Tab-separated table of C-alpha atoms and ligand atoms in Angstrom:
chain	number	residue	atom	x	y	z
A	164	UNK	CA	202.057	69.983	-35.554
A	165	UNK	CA	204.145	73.010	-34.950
A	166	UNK	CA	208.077	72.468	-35.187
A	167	UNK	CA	210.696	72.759	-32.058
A	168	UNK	CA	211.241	76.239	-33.186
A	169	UNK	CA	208.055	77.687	-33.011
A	170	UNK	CA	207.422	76.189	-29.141
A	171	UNK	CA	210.927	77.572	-28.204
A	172	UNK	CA	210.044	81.068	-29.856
A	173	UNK	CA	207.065	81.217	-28.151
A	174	UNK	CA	208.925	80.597	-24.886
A	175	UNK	CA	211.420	83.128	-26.098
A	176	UNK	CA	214.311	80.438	-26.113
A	177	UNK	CA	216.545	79.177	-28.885
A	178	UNK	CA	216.257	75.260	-29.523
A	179	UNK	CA	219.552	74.426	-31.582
A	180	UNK	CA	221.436	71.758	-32.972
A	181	UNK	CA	225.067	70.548	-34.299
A	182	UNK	CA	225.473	70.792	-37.903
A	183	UNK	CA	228.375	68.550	-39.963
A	184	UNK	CA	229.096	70.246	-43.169
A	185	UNK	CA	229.518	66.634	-45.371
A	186	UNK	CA	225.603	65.343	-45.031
A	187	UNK	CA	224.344	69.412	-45.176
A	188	UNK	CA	225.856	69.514	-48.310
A	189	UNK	CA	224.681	65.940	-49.669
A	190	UNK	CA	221.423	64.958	-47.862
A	191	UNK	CA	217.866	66.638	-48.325
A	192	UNK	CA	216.355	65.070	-45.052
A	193	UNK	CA	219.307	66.002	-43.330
A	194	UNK	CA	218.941	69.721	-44.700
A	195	UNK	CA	214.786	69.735	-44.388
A	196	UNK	CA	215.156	68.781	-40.940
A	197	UNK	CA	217.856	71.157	-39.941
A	198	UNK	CA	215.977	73.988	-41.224
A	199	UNK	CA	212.202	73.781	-40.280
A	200	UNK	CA	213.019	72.219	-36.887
A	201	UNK	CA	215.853	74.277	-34.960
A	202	UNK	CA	215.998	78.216	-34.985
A	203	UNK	CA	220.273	78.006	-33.925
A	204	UNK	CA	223.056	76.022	-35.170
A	205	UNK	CA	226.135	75.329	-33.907
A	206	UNK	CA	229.311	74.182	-36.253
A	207	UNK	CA	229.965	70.815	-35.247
A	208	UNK	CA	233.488	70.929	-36.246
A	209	UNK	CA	234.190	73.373	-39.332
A	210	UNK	CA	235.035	76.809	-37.381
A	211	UNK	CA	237.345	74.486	-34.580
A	212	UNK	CA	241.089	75.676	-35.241
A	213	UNK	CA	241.795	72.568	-37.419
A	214	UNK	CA	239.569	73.115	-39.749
A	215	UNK	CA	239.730	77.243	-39.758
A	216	UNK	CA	243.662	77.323	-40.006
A	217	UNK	CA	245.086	74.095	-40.807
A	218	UNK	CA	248.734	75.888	-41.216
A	219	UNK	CA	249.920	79.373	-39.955
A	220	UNK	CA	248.403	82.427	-41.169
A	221	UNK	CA	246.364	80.169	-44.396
A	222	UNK	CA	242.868	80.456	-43.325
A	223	UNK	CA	240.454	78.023	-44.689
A	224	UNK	CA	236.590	79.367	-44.506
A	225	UNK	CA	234.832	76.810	-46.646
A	226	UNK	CA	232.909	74.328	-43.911
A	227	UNK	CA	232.511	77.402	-41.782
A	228	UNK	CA	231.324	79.932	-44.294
A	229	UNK	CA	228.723	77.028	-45.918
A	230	UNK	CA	227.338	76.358	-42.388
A	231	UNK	CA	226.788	80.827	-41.943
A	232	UNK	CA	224.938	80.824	-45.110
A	233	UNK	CA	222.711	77.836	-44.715
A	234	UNK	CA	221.642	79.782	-41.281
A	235	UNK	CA	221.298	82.660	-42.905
A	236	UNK	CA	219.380	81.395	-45.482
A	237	UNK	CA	216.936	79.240	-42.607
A	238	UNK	CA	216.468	82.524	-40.368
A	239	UNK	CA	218.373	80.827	-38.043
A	240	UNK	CA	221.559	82.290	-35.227
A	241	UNK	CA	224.985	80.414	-35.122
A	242	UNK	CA	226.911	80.087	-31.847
A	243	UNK	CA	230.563	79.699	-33.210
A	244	UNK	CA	232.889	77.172	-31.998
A	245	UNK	CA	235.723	76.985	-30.353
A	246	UNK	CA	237.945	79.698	-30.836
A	247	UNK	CA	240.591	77.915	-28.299
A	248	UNK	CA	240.838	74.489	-26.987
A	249	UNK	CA	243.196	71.881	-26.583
A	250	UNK	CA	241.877	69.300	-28.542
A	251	UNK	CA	241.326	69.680	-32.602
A	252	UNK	CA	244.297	72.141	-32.783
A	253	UNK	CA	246.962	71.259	-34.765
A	254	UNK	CA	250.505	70.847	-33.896
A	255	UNK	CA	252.067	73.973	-35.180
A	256	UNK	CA	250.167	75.723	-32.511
A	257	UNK	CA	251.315	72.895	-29.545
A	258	UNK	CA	254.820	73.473	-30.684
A	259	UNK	CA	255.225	77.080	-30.231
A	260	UNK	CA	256.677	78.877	-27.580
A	261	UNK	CA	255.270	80.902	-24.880
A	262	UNK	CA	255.337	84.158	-26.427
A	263	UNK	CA	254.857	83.162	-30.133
A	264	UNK	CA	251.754	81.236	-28.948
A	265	UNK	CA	250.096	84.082	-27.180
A	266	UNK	CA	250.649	85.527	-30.104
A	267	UNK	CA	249.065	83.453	-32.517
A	268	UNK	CA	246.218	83.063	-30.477
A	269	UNK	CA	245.437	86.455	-30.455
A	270	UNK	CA	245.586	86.240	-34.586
A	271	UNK	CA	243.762	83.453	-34.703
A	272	UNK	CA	240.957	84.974	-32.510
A	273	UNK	CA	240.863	88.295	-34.455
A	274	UNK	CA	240.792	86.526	-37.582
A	275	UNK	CA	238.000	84.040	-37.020
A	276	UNK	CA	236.002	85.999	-34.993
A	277	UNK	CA	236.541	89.007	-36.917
A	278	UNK	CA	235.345	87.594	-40.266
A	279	UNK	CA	231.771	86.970	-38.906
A	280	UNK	CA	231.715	90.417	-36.588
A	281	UNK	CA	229.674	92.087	-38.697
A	282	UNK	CA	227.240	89.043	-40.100
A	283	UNK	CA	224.192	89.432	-38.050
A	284	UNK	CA	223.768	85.534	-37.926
A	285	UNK	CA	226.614	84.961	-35.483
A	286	UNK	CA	225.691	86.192	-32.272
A	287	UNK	CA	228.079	83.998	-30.340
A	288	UNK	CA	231.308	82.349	-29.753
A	289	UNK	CA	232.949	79.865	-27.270
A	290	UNK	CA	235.965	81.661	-26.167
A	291	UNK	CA	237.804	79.034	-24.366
A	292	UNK	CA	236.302	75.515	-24.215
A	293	UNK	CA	237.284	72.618	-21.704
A	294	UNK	CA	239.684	74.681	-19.513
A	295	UNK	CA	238.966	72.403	-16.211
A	296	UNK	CA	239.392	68.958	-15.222
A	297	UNK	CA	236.680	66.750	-13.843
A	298	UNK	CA	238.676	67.507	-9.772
A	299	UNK	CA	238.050	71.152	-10.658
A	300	UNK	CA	241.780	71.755	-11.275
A	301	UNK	CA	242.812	73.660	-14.648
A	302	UNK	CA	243.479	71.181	-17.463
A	303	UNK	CA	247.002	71.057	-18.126
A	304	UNK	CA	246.772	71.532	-21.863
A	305	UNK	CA	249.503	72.554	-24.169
A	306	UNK	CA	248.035	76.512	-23.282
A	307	UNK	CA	248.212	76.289	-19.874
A	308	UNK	CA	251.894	74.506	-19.643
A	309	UNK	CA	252.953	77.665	-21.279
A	310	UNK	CA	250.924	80.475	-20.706
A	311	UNK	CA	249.357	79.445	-17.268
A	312	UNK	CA	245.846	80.032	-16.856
A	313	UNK	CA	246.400	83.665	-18.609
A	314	UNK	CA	245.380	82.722	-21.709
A	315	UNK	CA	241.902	82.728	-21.283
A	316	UNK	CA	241.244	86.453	-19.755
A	317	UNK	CA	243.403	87.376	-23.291
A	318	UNK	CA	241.568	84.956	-24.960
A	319	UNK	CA	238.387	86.735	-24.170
A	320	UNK	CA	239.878	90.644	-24.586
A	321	UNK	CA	240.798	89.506	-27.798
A	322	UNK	CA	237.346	87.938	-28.708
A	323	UNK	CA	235.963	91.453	-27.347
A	324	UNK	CA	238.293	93.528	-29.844
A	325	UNK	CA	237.438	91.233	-32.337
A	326	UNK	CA	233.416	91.171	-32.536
A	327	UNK	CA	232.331	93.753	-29.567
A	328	UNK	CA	228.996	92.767	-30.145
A	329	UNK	CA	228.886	89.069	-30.283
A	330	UNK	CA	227.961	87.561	-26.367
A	331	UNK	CA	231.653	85.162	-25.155
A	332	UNK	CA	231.032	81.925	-23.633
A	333	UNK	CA	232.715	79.795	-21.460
A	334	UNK	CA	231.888	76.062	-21.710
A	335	UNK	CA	232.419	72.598	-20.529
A	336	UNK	CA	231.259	69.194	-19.862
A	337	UNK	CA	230.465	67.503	-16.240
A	338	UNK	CA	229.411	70.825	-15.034
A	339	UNK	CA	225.605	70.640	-15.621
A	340	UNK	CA	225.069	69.962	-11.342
A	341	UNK	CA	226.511	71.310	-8.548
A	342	UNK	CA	230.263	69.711	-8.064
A	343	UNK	CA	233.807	70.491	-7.933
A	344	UNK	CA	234.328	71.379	-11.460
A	345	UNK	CA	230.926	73.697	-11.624
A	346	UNK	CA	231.930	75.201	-8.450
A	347	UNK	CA	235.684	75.530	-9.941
A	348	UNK	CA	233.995	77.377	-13.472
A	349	UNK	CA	232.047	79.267	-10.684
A	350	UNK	CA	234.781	81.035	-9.058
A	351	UNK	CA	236.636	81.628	-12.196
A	352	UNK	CA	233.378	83.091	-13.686
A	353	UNK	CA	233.468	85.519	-10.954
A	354	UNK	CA	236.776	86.222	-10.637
A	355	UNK	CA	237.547	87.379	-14.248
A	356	UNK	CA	234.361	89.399	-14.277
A	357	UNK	CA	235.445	91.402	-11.013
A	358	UNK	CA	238.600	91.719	-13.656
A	359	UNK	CA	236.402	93.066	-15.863
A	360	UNK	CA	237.293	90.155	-18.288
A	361	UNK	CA	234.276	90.108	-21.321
A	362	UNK	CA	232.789	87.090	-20.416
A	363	UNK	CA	228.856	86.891	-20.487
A	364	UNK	CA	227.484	84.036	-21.064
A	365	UNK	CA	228.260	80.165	-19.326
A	366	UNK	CA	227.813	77.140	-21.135
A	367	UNK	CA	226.976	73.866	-19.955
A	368	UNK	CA	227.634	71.108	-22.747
A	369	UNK	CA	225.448	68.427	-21.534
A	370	UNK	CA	226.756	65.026	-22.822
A	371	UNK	CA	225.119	62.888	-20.271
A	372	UNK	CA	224.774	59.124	-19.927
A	373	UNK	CA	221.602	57.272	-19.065
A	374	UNK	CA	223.818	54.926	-17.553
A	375	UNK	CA	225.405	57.461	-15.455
A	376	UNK	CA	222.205	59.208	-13.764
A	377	UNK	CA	220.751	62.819	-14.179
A	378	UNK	CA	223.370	65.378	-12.673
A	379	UNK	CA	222.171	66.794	-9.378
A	380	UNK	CA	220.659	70.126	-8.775
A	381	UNK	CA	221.195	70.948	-12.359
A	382	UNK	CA	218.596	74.097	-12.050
A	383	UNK	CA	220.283	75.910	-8.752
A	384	UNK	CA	223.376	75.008	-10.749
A	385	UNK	CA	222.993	77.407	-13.751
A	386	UNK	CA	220.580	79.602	-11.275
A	387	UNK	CA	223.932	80.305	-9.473
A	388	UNK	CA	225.449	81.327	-12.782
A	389	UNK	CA	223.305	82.977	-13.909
A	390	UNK	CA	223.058	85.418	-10.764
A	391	UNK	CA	226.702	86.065	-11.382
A	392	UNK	CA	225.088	88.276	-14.312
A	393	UNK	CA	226.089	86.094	-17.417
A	394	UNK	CA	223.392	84.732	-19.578
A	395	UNK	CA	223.731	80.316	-19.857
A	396	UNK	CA	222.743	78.412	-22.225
A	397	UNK	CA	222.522	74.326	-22.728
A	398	UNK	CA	225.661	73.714	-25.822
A	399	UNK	CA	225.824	70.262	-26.640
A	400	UNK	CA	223.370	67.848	-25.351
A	401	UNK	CA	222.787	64.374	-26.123
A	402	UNK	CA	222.275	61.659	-24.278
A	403	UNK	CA	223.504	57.817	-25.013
A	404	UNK	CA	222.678	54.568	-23.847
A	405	UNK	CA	224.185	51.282	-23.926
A	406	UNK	CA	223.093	49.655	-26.978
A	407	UNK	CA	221.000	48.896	-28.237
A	408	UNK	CA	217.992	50.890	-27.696
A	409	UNK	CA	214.871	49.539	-25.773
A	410	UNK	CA	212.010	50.869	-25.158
A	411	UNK	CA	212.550	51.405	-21.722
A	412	UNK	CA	215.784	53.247	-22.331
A	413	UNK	CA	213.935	55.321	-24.849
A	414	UNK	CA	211.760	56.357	-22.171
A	415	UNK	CA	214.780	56.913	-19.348
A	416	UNK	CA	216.303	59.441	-22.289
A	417	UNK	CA	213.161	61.153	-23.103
A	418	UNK	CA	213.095	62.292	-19.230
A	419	UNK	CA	216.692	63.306	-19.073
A	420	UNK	CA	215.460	65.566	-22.524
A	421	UNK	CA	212.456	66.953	-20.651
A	422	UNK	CA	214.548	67.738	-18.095
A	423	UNK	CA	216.959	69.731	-19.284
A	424	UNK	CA	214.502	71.674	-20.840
A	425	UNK	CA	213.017	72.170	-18.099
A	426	UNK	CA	216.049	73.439	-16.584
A	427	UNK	CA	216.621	76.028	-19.081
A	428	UNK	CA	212.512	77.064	-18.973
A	429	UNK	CA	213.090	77.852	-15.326
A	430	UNK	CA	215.917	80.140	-15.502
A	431	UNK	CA	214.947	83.338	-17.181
A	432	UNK	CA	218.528	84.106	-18.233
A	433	UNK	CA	218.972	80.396	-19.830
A	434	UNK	CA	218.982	81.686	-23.731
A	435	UNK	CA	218.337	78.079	-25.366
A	436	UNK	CA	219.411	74.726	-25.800
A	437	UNK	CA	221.637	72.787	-28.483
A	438	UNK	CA	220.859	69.548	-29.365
A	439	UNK	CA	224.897	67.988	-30.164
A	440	UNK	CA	223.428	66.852	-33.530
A	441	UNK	CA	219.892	65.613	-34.728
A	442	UNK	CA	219.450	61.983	-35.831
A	443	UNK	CA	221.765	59.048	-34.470
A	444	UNK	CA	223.192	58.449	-38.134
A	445	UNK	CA	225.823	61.155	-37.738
A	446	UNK	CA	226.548	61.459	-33.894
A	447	UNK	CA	229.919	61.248	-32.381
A	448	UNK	CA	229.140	58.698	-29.711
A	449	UNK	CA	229.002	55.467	-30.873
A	450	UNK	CA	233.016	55.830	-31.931
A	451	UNK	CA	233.843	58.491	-28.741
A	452	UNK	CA	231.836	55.806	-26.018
A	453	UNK	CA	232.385	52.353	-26.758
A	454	UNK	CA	229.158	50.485	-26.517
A	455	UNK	CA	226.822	53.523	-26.508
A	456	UNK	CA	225.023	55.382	-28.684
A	457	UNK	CA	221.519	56.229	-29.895
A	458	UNK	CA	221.684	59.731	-27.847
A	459	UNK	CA	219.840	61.977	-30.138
A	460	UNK	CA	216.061	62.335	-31.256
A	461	UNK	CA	216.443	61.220	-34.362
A	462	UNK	CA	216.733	57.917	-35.164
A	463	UNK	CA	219.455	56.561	-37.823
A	464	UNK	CA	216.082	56.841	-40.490
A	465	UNK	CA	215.406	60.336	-39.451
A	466	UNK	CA	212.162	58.815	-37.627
A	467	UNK	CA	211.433	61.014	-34.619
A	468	UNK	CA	212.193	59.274	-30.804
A	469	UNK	CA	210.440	59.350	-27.970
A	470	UNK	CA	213.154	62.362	-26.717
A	471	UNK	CA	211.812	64.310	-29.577
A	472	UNK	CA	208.151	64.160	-28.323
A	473	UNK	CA	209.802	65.069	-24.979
A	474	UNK	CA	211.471	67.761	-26.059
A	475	UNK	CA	208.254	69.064	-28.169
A	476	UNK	CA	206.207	68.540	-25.271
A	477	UNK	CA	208.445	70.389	-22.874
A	478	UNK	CA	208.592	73.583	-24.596
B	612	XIL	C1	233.204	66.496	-31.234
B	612	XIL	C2	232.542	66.281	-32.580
B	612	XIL	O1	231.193	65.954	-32.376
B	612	XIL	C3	233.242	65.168	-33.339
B	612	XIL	O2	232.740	65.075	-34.682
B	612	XIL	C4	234.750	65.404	-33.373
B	612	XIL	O3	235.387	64.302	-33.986
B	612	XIL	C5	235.293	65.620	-31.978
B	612	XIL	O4	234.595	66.698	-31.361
B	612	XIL	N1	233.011	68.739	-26.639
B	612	XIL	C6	233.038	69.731	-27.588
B	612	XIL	C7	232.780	69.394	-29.012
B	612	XIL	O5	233.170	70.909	-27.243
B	612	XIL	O6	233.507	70.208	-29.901
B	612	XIL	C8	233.069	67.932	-29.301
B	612	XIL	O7	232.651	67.662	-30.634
B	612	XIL	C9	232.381	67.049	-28.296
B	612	XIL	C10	232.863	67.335	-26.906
């Protein structure tokens, strides 16, 4: 049977997944399936600012750079990520002062994003990731203490100067429905954009919980976005369970999959979905959610789940 990436091409959507730089460099199945499967990748962790520029000004490409070229290679787009977030930044950057930060965000941007702005395999970046809290008040993060919320209109100018060409997303988790943090990303959406602010494209991460329901009115959700004039986009979905894994919860995931895609297939300016990794052997649940796991369609054996056949069959 045809792969994920020839249904989603057909429906002229991207179908993408996580990649962790360790097993692409030492597993085959790990690389087979990554390639003939998914037409977009997103660096799991190795262009975050830990990874990218561990210490000021000493820029380390190696995970990112490997993770470009294996796209390249499989015909395949990259969505970079993060170029600023709280979490996965190191402390030399928390420390800083007000003006010395702004300031080293803006060379951080310009250098990260500017290294890929002319490689025609990244077409994307995540600007700003995680900038609300679940009430729909800004998350007061070591950027907003001291820049207020500021830093992410410069954040995006200085994504724009960087790689003019390359679309800037904003994205977060618990915003897939309609509640007070999507309606919170909703009026900020609009607001910078009446600031002419460069942001174009919304994304919804997706981690959801089997335990916790399907999100409500996830389609008018990212319909309601996407009339704002930015193109959205599914980033990072998986979807645990309390383990271990039953057949019936199997099934209960494989709808939540459908769903989504769904979702995306109904909103002409939805560009894709990301898949937050492929098989269960490398997912960040089971150590993030204690007593879950098994959220992704591949099993710990790379044996295809029910969600895969979902997926498949919903494209
Ligand atoms: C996670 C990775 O999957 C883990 O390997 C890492 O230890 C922590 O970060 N939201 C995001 C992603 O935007 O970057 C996070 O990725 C998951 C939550």
């Amino acid at each position: 049977d045809q792969p994920l990436r020839a249904h989603a091409e057909a429906r002229g959507k991207f179908i993408g997944t996580a990649l962790s730089t360790s097993p692409l460099a030492n597993e085959t199945a790990y690389r087979n399936i990554a390639a003939t499967e998914f037409n977009q990748i997103t660096p799991e962790n190795a262009m975050k600012w830990d990874a990218t520029e561990p210490n000021q000004n000493q820029f380390n490409w190696s995970g990112a750079d490997a993770i470009v070229n294996f796209a390249t290679q499989n015909n395949q787009q990259i969505h970079g990520h993060t170029l600023v977030w709280h979490s996965q930044t190191p402390a030399w950057v928390q420390n800083l002062g007000a003006d010395a930060m702004r300031t080293a965000m803006r060379n951080h941007i310009a250098q990260v994003a500017g290294r890929y702005a002319s490689n025609p395999t990244l077409v994307s970046w995540d600007v700003v990731n995680e900038v609300f809290d679940d009430n729909g008040n800004m998350r007061n993060s070591f950027w907003y203490q001291r820049l207020g919320d500021t830093y992410i209109a410069d954040a995006f100018r200085a994504a724009k100067a960087a790689d003019p060409d390359a679309r800037l997303c904003i994205n977060d988790y618990n915003v897939e429905g309609i509640n007070a943090k999507s309606t919170a990303m909703y009026n900020l959406v609009r607001s910078l954009r009446a600031q002419n602010v460069p942001v174009d494209c919304v994304g919804f991460q997706g981690h959801l919980s089997t335990q916790y329901g399907f999100p409500s009115q996830v389609q008018q959700n990212v319909q309601r976005f996407a009339d704002l004039g930015v193109q959205v986009r599914f980033t990072e979905i998986d979807i645990r369970m309390l383990t271990p894994r039953t057949a019936a919860k199997d099934t209960q995931q494989a709808t939540y999959y459908r769903d989504i895609v769904n979702a995306c297939l109904a909103v002409t300016q939805c560009a894709g979905i990301t898949i937050w990794g492929f098989t269960d052997k490398y997912s960040w649940v089971p150590e993030t959610f204690p007593s879950e796991g098994a959220a992704l369609i591949y099993d710990e054996n790379y044996a295809q789940k029910p969600s895969y056949t979902a997926v498949h069959n919903a494209l």
